[in-house]
Amino acid sequence: MFRVRHLLIDSAWALAAIPLGEG
């Protein structure tokens, strides 16, 4: 459970960081 949660958070953070990094 913990691992799945971490992967989801990591993926969401990576997707959110794309526009932030470009901005």
Short mmCIF file of N, CA and C in Angstrom, two decimals:
data_model
loop_
_atom_site.label_atom_id
_atom_site.label_comp_id
_atom_site.label_asym_id
_atom_site.label_seq_id
_atom_site.Cartn_x
_atom_site.Cartn_y
_atom_site.Cartn_z
N MET A 1 0.84 -1.20 0.00
CA MET A 1 0.00 0.00 0.00
C MET A 1 0.88 1.26 0.00
N PHE A 2 1.88 1.26 0.88
CA PHE A 2 2.75 2.43 0.97
C PHE A 2 3.48 2.70 -0.34
N ARG A 3 3.92 1.60 -0.95
CA ARG A 3 4.69 1.75 -2.18
C ARG A 3 3.82 2.34 -3.29
N VAL A 4 2.60 1.84 -3.39
CA VAL A 4 1.69 2.34 -4.43
C VAL A 4 1.41 3.83 -4.20
N ARG A 5 1.17 4.17 -2.94
CA ARG A 5 0.88 5.57 -2.62
C ARG A 5 2.06 6.46 -2.99
N HIS A 6 3.25 6.00 -2.71
CA HIS A 6 4.44 6.77 -3.01
C HIS A 6 4.60 6.95 -4.52
N LEU A 7 4.31 5.90 -5.27
CA LEU A 7 4.43 5.98 -6.72
C LEU A 7 3.42 6.98 -7.28
N LEU A 8 2.20 6.95 -6.75
CA LEU A 8 1.17 7.88 -7.22
C LEU A 8 1.57 9.32 -6.92
N ILE A 9 2.07 9.55 -5.72
CA ILE A 9 2.49 10.90 -5.34
C ILE A 9 3.68 11.34 -6.20
N ASP A 10 4.61 10.44 -6.43
CA ASP A 10 5.79 10.76 -7.22
C ASP A 10 5.39 11.11 -8.66
N SER A 11 4.45 10.35 -9.22
CA SER A 11 3.98 10.61 -10.58
C SER A 11 3.26 11.95 -10.65
N ALA A 12 2.39 12.19 -9.68
CA ALA A 12 1.64 13.45 -9.67
C ALA A 12 2.59 14.62 -9.52
N TRP A 13 3.61 14.47 -8.66
CA TRP A 13 4.57 15.55 -8.43
C TRP A 13 5.39 15.81 -9.69
N ALA A 14 5.74 14.73 -10.40
CA ALA A 14 6.53 14.87 -11.62
C ALA A 14 5.71 15.61 -12.68
N LEU A 15 4.43 15.24 -12.81
CA LEU A 15 3.56 15.90 -13.79
C LEU A 15 3.36 17.36 -13.43
N ALA A 16 3.25 17.64 -12.14
CA ALA A 16 3.03 19.02 -11.69
C ALA A 16 4.30 19.85 -11.85
N ALA A 17 5.45 19.20 -11.78
CA ALA A 17 6.72 19.92 -11.87
C ALA A 17 7.07 20.29 -13.31
N ILE A 18 6.46 19.62 -14.28
CA ILE A 18 6.76 19.92 -15.70
C ILE A 18 6.42 21.38 -16.03
N PRO A 19 5.17 21.82 -15.82
CA PRO A 19 4.83 23.22 -16.11
C PRO A 19 5.56 24.20 -15.20
N LEU A 20 5.82 23.80 -13.96
CA LEU A 20 6.53 24.69 -13.03
C LEU A 20 7.96 24.91 -13.50
N GLY A 21 8.58 23.85 -13.99
CA GLY A 21 9.96 23.96 -14.46
C GLY A 21 10.05 24.80 -15.73
N GLU A 22 9.03 24.70 -16.59
CA GLU A 22 9.04 25.44 -17.84
C GLU A 22 8.68 26.91 -17.61
N GLY A 23 7.85 27.15 -16.59
CA GLY A 23 7.36 28.49 -16.32
C GLY A 23 8.44 29.43 -15.83
#
